[in-house]
XYZ file of C-alpha atoms in Angstrom:
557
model
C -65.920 23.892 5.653
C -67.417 23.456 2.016
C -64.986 26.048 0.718
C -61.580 24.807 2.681
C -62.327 21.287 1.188
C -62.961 23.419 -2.502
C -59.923 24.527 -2.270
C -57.810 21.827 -1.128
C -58.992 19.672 -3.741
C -58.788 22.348 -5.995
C -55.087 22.678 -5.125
C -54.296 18.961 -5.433
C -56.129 19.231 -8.708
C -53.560 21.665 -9.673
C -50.224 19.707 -8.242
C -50.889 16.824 -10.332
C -51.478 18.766 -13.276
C -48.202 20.109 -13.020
C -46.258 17.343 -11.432
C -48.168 14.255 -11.809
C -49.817 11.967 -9.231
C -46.716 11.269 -6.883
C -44.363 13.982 -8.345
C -41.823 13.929 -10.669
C -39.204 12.266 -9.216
C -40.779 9.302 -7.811
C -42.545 9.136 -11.520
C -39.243 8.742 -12.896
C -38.707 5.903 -10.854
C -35.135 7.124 -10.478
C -32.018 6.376 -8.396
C -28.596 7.199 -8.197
C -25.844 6.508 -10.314
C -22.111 5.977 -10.501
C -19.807 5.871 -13.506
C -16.186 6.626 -14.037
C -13.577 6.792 -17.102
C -12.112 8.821 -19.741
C -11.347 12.486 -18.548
C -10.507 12.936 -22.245
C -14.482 13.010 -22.557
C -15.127 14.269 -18.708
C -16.017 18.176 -20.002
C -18.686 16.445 -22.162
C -20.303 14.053 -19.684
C -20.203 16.668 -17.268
C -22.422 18.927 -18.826
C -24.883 16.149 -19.774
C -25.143 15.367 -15.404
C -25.607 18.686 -15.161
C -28.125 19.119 -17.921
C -30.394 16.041 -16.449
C -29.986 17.220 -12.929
C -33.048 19.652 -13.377
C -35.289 16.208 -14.160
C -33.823 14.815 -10.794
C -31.830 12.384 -12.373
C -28.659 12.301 -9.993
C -25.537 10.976 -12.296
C -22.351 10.743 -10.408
C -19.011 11.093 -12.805
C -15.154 10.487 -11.772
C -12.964 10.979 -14.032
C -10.180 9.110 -13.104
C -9.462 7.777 -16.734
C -10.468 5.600 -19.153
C -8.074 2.312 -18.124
C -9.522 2.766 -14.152
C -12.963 3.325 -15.044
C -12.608 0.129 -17.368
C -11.440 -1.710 -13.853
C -14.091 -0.281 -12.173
C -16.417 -1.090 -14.068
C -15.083 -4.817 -13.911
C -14.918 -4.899 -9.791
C -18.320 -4.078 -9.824
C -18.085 -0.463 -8.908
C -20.108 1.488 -11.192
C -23.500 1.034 -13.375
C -21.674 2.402 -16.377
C -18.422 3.316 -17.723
C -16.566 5.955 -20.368
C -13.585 4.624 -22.122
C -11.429 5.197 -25.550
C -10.885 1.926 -25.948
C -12.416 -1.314 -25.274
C -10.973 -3.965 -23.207
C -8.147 -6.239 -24.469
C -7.761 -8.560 -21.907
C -4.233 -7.370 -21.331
C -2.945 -4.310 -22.292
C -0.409 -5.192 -25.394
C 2.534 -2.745 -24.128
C 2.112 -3.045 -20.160
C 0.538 -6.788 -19.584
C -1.611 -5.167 -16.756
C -5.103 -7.021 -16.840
C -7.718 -5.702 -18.853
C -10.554 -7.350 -18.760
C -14.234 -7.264 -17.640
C -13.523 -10.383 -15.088
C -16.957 -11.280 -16.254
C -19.370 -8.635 -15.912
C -21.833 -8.635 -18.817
C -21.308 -5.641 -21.051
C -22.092 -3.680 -24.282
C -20.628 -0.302 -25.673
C -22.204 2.140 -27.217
C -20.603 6.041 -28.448
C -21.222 8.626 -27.078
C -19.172 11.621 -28.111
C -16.638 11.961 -30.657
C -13.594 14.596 -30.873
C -10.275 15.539 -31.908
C -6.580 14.585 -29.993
C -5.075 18.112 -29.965
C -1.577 19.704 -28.831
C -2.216 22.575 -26.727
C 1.237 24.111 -25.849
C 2.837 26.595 -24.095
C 5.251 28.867 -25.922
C 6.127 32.178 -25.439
C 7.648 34.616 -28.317
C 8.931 37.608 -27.080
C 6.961 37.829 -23.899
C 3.545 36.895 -25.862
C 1.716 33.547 -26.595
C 2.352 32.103 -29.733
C -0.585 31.067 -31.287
C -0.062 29.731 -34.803
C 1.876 27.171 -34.564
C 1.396 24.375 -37.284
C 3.022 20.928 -37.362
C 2.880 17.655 -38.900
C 2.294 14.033 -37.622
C 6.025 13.144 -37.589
C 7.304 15.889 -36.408
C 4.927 15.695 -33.289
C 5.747 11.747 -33.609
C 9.247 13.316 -33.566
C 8.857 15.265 -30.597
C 7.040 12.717 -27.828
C 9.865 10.295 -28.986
C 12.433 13.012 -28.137
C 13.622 12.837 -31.621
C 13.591 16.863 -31.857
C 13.881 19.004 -28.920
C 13.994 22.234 -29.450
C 11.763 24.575 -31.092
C 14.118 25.983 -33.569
C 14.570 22.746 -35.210
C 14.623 22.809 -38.742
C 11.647 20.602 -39.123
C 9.614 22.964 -36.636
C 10.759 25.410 -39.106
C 9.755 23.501 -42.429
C 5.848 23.361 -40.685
C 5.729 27.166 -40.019
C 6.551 27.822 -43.588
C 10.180 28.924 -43.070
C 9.481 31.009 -39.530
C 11.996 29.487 -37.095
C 10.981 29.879 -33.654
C 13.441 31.076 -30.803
C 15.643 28.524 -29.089
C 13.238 26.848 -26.485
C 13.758 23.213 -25.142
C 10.610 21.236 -26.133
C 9.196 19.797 -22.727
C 6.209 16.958 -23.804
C 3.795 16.526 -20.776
C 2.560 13.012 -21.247
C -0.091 10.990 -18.934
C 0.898 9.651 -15.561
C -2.149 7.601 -15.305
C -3.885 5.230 -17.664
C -5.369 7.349 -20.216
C -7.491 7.112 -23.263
C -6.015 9.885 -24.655
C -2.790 7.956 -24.871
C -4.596 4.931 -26.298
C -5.820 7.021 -29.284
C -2.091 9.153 -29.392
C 0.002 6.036 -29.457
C -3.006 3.868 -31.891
C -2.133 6.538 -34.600
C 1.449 6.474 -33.854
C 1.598 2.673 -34.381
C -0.367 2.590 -37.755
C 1.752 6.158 -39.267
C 4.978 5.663 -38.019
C 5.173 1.931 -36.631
C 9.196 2.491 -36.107
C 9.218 5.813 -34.088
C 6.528 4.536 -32.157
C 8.491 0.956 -31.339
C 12.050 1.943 -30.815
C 10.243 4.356 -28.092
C 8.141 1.320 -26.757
C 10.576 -0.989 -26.053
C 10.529 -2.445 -29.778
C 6.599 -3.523 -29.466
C 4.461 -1.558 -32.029
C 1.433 -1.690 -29.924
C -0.935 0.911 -28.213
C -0.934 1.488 -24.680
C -2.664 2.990 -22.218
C 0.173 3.690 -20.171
C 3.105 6.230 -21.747
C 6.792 5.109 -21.769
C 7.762 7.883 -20.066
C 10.773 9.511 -21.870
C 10.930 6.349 -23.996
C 11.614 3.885 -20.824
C 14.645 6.076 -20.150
C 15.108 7.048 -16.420
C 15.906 10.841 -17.074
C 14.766 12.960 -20.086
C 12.813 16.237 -20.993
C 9.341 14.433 -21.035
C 6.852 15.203 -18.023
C 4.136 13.209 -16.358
C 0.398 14.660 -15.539
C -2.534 12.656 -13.254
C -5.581 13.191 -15.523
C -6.694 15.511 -17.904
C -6.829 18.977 -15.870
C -3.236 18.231 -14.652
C -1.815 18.320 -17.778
C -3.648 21.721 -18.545
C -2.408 23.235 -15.259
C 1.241 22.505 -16.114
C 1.131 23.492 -19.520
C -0.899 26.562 -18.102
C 2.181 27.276 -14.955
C 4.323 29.878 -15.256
C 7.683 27.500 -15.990
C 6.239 25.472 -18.748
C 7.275 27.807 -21.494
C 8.127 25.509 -24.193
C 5.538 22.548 -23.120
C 3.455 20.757 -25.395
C 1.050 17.834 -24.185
C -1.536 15.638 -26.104
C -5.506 16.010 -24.508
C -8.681 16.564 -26.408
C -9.892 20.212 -27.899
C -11.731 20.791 -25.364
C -9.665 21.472 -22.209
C -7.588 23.895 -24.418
C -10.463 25.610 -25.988
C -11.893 26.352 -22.986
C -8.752 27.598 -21.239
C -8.224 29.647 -23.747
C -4.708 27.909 -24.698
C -3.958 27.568 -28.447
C -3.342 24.028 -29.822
C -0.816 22.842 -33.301
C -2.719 22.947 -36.461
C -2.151 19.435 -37.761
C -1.230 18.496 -40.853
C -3.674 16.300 -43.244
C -3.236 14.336 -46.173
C -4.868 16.625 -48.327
C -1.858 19.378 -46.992
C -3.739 21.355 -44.872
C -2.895 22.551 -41.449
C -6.408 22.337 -39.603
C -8.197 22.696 -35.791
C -9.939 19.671 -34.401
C -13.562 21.214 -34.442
C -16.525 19.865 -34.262
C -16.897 20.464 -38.368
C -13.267 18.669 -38.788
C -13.511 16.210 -36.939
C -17.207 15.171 -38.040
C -15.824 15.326 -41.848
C -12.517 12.567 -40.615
C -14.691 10.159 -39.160
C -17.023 9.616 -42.382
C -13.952 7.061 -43.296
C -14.400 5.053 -39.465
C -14.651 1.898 -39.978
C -17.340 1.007 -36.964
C -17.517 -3.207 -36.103
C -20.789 -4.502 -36.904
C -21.186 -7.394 -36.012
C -24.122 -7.883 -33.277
C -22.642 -11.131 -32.134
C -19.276 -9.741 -31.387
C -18.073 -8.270 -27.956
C -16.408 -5.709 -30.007
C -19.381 -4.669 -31.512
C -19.799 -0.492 -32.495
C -15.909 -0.216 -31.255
C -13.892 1.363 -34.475
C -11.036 1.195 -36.602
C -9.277 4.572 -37.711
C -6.657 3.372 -39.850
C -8.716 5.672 -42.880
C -9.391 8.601 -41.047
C -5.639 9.209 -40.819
C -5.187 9.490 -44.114
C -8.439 11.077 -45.243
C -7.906 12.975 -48.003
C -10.554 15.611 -47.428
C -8.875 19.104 -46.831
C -11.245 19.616 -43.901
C -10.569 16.571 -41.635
C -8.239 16.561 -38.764
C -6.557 13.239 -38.693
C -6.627 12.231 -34.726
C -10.669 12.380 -34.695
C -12.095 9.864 -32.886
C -14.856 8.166 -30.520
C -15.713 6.994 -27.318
C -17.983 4.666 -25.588
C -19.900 3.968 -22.610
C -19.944 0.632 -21.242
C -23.373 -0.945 -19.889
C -24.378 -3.960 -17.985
C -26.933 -6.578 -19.793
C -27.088 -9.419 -17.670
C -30.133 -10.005 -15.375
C -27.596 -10.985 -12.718
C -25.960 -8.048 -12.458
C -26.022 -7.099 -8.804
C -25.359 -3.628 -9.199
C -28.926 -2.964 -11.288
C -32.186 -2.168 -10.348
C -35.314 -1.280 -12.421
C -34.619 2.611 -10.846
C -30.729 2.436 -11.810
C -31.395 1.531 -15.232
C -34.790 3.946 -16.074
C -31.898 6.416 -14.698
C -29.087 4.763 -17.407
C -30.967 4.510 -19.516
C -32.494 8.264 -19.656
C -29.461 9.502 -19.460
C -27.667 8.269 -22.086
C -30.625 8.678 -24.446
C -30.105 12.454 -23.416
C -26.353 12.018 -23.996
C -26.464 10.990 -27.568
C -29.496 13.379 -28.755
C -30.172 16.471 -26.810
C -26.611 16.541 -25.446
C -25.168 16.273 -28.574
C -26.114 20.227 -29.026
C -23.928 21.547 -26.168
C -20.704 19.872 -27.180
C -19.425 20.936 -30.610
C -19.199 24.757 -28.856
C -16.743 23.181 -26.461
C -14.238 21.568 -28.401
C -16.539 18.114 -29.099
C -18.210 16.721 -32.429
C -21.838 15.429 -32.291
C -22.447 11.720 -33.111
C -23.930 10.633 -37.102
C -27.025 9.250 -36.839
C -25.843 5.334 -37.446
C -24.147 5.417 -34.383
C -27.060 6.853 -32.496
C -29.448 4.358 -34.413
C -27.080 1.615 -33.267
C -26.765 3.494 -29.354
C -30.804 3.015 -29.282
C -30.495 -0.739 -29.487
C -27.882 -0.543 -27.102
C -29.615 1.111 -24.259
C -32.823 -1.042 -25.210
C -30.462 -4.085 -23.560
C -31.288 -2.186 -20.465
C -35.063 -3.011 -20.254
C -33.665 -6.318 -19.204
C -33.872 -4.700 -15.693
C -37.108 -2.899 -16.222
C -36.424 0.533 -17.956
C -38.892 1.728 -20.212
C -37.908 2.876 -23.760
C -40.881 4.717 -24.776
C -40.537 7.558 -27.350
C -36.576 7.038 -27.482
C -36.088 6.940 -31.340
C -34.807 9.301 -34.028
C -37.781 11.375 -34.371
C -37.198 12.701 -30.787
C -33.709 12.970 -31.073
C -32.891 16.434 -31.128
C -28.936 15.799 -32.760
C -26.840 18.330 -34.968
C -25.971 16.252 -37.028
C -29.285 15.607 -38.614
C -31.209 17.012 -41.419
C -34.615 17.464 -42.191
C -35.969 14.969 -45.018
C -32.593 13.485 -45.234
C -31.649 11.255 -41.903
C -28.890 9.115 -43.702
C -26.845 11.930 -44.224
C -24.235 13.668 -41.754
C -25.277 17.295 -41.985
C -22.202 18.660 -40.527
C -19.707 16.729 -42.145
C -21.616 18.114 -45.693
C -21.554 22.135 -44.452
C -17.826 21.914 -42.935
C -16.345 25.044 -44.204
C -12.917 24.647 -46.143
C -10.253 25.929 -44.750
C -8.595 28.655 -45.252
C -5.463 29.826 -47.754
C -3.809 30.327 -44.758
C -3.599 27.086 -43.520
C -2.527 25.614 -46.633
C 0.994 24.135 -46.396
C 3.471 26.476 -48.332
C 1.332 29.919 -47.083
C 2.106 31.803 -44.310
C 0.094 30.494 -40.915
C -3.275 31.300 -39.662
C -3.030 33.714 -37.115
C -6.570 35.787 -36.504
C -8.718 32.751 -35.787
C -9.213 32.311 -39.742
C -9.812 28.547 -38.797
C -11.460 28.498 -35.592
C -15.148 27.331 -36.884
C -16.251 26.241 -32.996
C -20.145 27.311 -32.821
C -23.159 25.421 -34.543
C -24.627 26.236 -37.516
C -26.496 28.766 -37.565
C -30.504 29.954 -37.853
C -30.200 29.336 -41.568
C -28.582 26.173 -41.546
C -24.928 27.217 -42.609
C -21.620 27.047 -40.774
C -20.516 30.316 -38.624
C -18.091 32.573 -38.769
C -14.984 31.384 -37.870
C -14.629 32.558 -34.083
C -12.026 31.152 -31.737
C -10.487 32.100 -28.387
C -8.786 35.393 -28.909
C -5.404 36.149 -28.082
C -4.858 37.714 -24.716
C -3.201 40.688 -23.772
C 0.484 39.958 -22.402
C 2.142 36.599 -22.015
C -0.145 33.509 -20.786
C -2.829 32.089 -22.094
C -5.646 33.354 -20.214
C -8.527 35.837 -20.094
C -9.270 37.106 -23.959
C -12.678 36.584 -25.280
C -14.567 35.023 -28.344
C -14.263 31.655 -27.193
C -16.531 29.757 -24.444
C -15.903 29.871 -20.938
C -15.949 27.691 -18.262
C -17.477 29.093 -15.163
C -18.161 26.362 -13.013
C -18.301 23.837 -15.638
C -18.281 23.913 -19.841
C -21.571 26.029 -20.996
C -22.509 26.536 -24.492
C -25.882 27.515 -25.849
C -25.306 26.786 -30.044
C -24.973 30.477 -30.855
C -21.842 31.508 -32.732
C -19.320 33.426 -30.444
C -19.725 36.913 -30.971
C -16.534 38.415 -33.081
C -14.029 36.217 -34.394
C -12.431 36.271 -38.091
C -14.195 36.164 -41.213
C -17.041 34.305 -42.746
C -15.821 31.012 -43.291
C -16.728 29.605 -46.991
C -18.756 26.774 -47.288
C -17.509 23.987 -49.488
C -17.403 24.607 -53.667
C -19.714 22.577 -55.557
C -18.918 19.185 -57.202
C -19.954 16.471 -57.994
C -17.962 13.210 -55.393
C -20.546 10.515 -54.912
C -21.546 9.905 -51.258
C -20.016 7.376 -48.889
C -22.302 4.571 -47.716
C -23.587 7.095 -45.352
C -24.540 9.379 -47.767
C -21.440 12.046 -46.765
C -19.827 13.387 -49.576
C -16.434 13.948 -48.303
C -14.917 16.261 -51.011
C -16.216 19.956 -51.927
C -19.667 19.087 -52.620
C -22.852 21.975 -51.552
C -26.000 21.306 -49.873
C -28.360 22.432 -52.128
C -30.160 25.957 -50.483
C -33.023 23.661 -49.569
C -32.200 21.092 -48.142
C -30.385 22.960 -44.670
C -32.886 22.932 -42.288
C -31.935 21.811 -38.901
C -34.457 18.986 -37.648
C -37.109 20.732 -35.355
C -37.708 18.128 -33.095
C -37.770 18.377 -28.971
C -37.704 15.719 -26.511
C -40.644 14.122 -26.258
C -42.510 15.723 -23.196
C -43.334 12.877 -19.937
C -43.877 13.125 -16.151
C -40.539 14.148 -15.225
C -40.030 16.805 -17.524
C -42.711 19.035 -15.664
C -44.869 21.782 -17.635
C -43.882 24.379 -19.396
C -44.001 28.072 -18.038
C -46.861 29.136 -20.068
C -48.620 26.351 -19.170
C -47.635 27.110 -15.370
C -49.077 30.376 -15.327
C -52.375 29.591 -17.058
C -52.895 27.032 -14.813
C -51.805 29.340 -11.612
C -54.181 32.138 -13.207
C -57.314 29.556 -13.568
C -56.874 28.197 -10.234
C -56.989 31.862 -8.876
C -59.959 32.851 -11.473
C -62.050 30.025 -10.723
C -60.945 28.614 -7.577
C -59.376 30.707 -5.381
C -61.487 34.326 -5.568
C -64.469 32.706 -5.357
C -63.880 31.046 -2.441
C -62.025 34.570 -0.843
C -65.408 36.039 -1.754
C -67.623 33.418 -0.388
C -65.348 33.964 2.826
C -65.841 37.515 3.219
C -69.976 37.342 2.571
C -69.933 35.239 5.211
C -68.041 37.147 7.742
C -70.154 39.846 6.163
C -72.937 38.499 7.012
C -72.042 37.448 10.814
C -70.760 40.966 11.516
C -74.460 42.346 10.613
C -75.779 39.621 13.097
């Protein structure tokens, strides 16, 4: 009896070792939640519900767009939201309501990437894969301004190479999308009168696309969401489609997107290195007392004169209750908010630049930790949730004020200079990030497949059941991409120099921080087996041996 109750209390000794006194999800405190939005930033949020799931934290995504999960949000349907765009009380193009209809809220960002133009165009039974254009001649073509792809201003943009006669089909949004928001913003600041004669003469964004201009016919076609518009540009009778969706649905279908022209007259990728060098010039609200507050204002990234930024870069935001009142919230929900967007905008951050994202600077992740402290108004804790255990890219050891990938963004290459024959071996594809010694990779996008289509290949990640990426540079791929010249640019207030300035061979050492280690993050393996090997070493084969001396001893009896 003595050595039964040894080892039982030996073995609950051991349990809460490993898994605390109740276990680890009832230490968590956690419970269920619900949010819905963007699909634009879906492949991204995804990976983060996946990535908690292992600390039993149970996040439930729809992507259903950013303009519904706004109205969800609103009616009450959700604990948190993911939109483009914050709300307007009526959207400026449609009039359709846009509004909170009271809820309490505050946004924070959470991801940031690049509007890109994957197409569909096939060149003597192959993909084409290097096409280049410019904002107004994609302004041009989702106004139905040109419409072929021998038109001479295709032409000009592939440096005299005039592509076969193909009509130009645009697949456009059916649904309320963010990725329309941020298309038509930029269209309404760099070329206001394209933008309203197609609109219905209001120079506004919109949600909602004017679907071949307002016209009832036209070449234009309308997608539900961000994976339809990838399936019909991926269908076999899309040749000559072209739609607007972020990198990452592309990239990961293996589907080759324009290189868009910058100010600096360079035809670049949206990668994570791009687009982190274009948004040094957001202009973020901040103003605490404002509803608005941490929403942003692109107007200079467009015309960022860096040779490395890709001008449709941009952010997004979850939205988050704050009011006591809210009858959605309990102390569980929010611990559960709360944890996971701290993993969102730190740890998270990692997996996204390999799949078409661009981690968040470290202002706006300063600013998203006051943000998601609002939620200890229902009870979550915030202990340990500060820079020091955020585990982000984009810092650097020694030097937290400064955006570490926007300084090691490689410059692109001759190639993609306008005037030079385009990029066609992946010159420009800089995807992974940075590597062991603190430097960008090798340039390594998805390779060209075999045949026509745009699938299979390799070089690129893959989705297998969801977007994966582990930080490591793709193997293969192009050459070495050059890291920027030295100079000598002063810093922005952020303390990114934006030209061709070096980090100095000291100073590129990724932080080495974890998250900080709690009850629901369970032990370690080593610790595991140590503790597995002392309870057997100490515990259990005593007690085996005490057992068999004793029936020893009653079989000599």
């Amino acid at each position: 009896m003595f050595v039964r109750r040894t080892v039982a209390v030996a073995v609950s000794l051991v349990l809460v070792g490993l898994f605390g006194p109740t276990g680890p999800a009832q230490a968590a405190g956690y419970a269920l939640i619900q949010g819905s939005g963007s699909s634009w930033a879906a492949n991204a949020v995804n990976q983060w519900v996946a990535d908690v799931a292992a600390q039993d934290l149970k996040v439930v995504y729809t992507a259903n767009g950013a303009a519904q999960g706004r109205k969800d949000y609103a009616n009450v349907r959700t604990e948190f939201g993911i939109t483009d765009s914050p709300y307007r009380g009526k959207d400026p193009t449609t009039g359709a309501t846009d509004s909170s209809l009271g809820r309490s809220f505050a946004y924070l960002p959470v991801v940031s990437g690049g509007t890109s133009f994957p197409y569909h165009l096939e060149v003597n039974g192959k993909m084409h894969r290097s096409l280049r254009l410019s904002g107004e001649t994609i302004a041009k073509i989702f106004t139905n301004q040109i419409t072929n792809w021998n038109d001479p201003a295709v032409t000009r943009d592939n440096n005299g190479k005039q592509l076969p006669s193909i009509p130009i089909i645009p697949v456009v949004r059916a649904d309320g999308a963010g990725v329309t928001n941020q298309f038509t913003t930029w269209m309404s600041d760099q070329f206001p009168t394209l933008w309203r004669g197609c609109n219905g003469g209001t120079n506004a964004p919109t949600d909602y696309f004017p679907l071949n201009c307002g016209k009832s016919s036209g070449p234009q076609k309308a997608q539900t969401g961000s994976d339809g518009v990838m399936n019909y540009i991926k269908s076999g009778g899309a040749n000559g489609s072209i739609a607007m969706e972020e990198y990452s649905y592309p990239l990961l279908a293996n589907y080759p997107v324009a290189r868009m022209l910058n100010k600096a007259g360079f035809y670049v990728l949206p990668t994570q290195y791009n687009v982190a060098v274009a948004l040094t010039k957001a202009k973020i609200n901040t103003d605490k007392g404002s509803p608005d507050y941490l929403t942003q204002d692109l107007d200079n990234v467009y015309v960022n004169a860096d040779r490395r930024t890709y001008p449709l870069s941009s952010y997004v935001y979850a939205i988050i209750p704050t009011a006591k009142s809210d009858r959605r919230m309990t102390k569980a929900k929010s611990q559960s908010l709360a944890d996971f967007l701290y993993h969102s905008i730190c740890q998270g951050q990692r997996g996204i630049g390999p799949i078409g994202y661009s981690p968040l600077p470290i202002n706006l992740v300063q600013a998203g930790f006051e943000q998601i402290g609002k939620l200890t108004t229902f009870g979550a804790t915030m202990k340990d949730r500060n820079v020091s255990t955020c585990n982000n890219p984009t810092f650097i050891k020694g030097k937290p004020n400064q955006n570490y990938l926007a300084q090691i963004a490689p410059n692109p290459p001759a190639c993609a200079r306008a005037g030079n024959p385009p990029c066609e071996n992946n010159e420009d594809a800089v995807i992974a990030n940075p590597t062991s010694d603190g430097k960008a990779p090798a340039a390594s996008g998805p390779k060209a497949p075999s045949g026509s289509g745009g699938s299979g290949g390799s070089g690129g990640p893959k989705a297998n059941g969801g977007p994966k990426a582990n930080g490591a540079p793709p193997a293969g791929g192009g050459p070495s991409a050059a890291a920027p010249s030295a100079g000598s640019a002063p810093p922005n207030d952020l303390g990114v120099v934006t030209s061709d300035t070096a980090v100095a061979a000291g100073d590129v050492a990724v932080v080495p921080t974890t998250l900080s280690s709690d009850a629901r993050s369970g032990p370690g393996p080593l610790l595991t087996a140590l503790v597995v090997a002392l309870f057997v070493g100490v515990v259990a084969a005593p007690a085996a041996v005490v057992t068999l001396a004793g029936r020893s001893t009653r079989g000599r009896r």
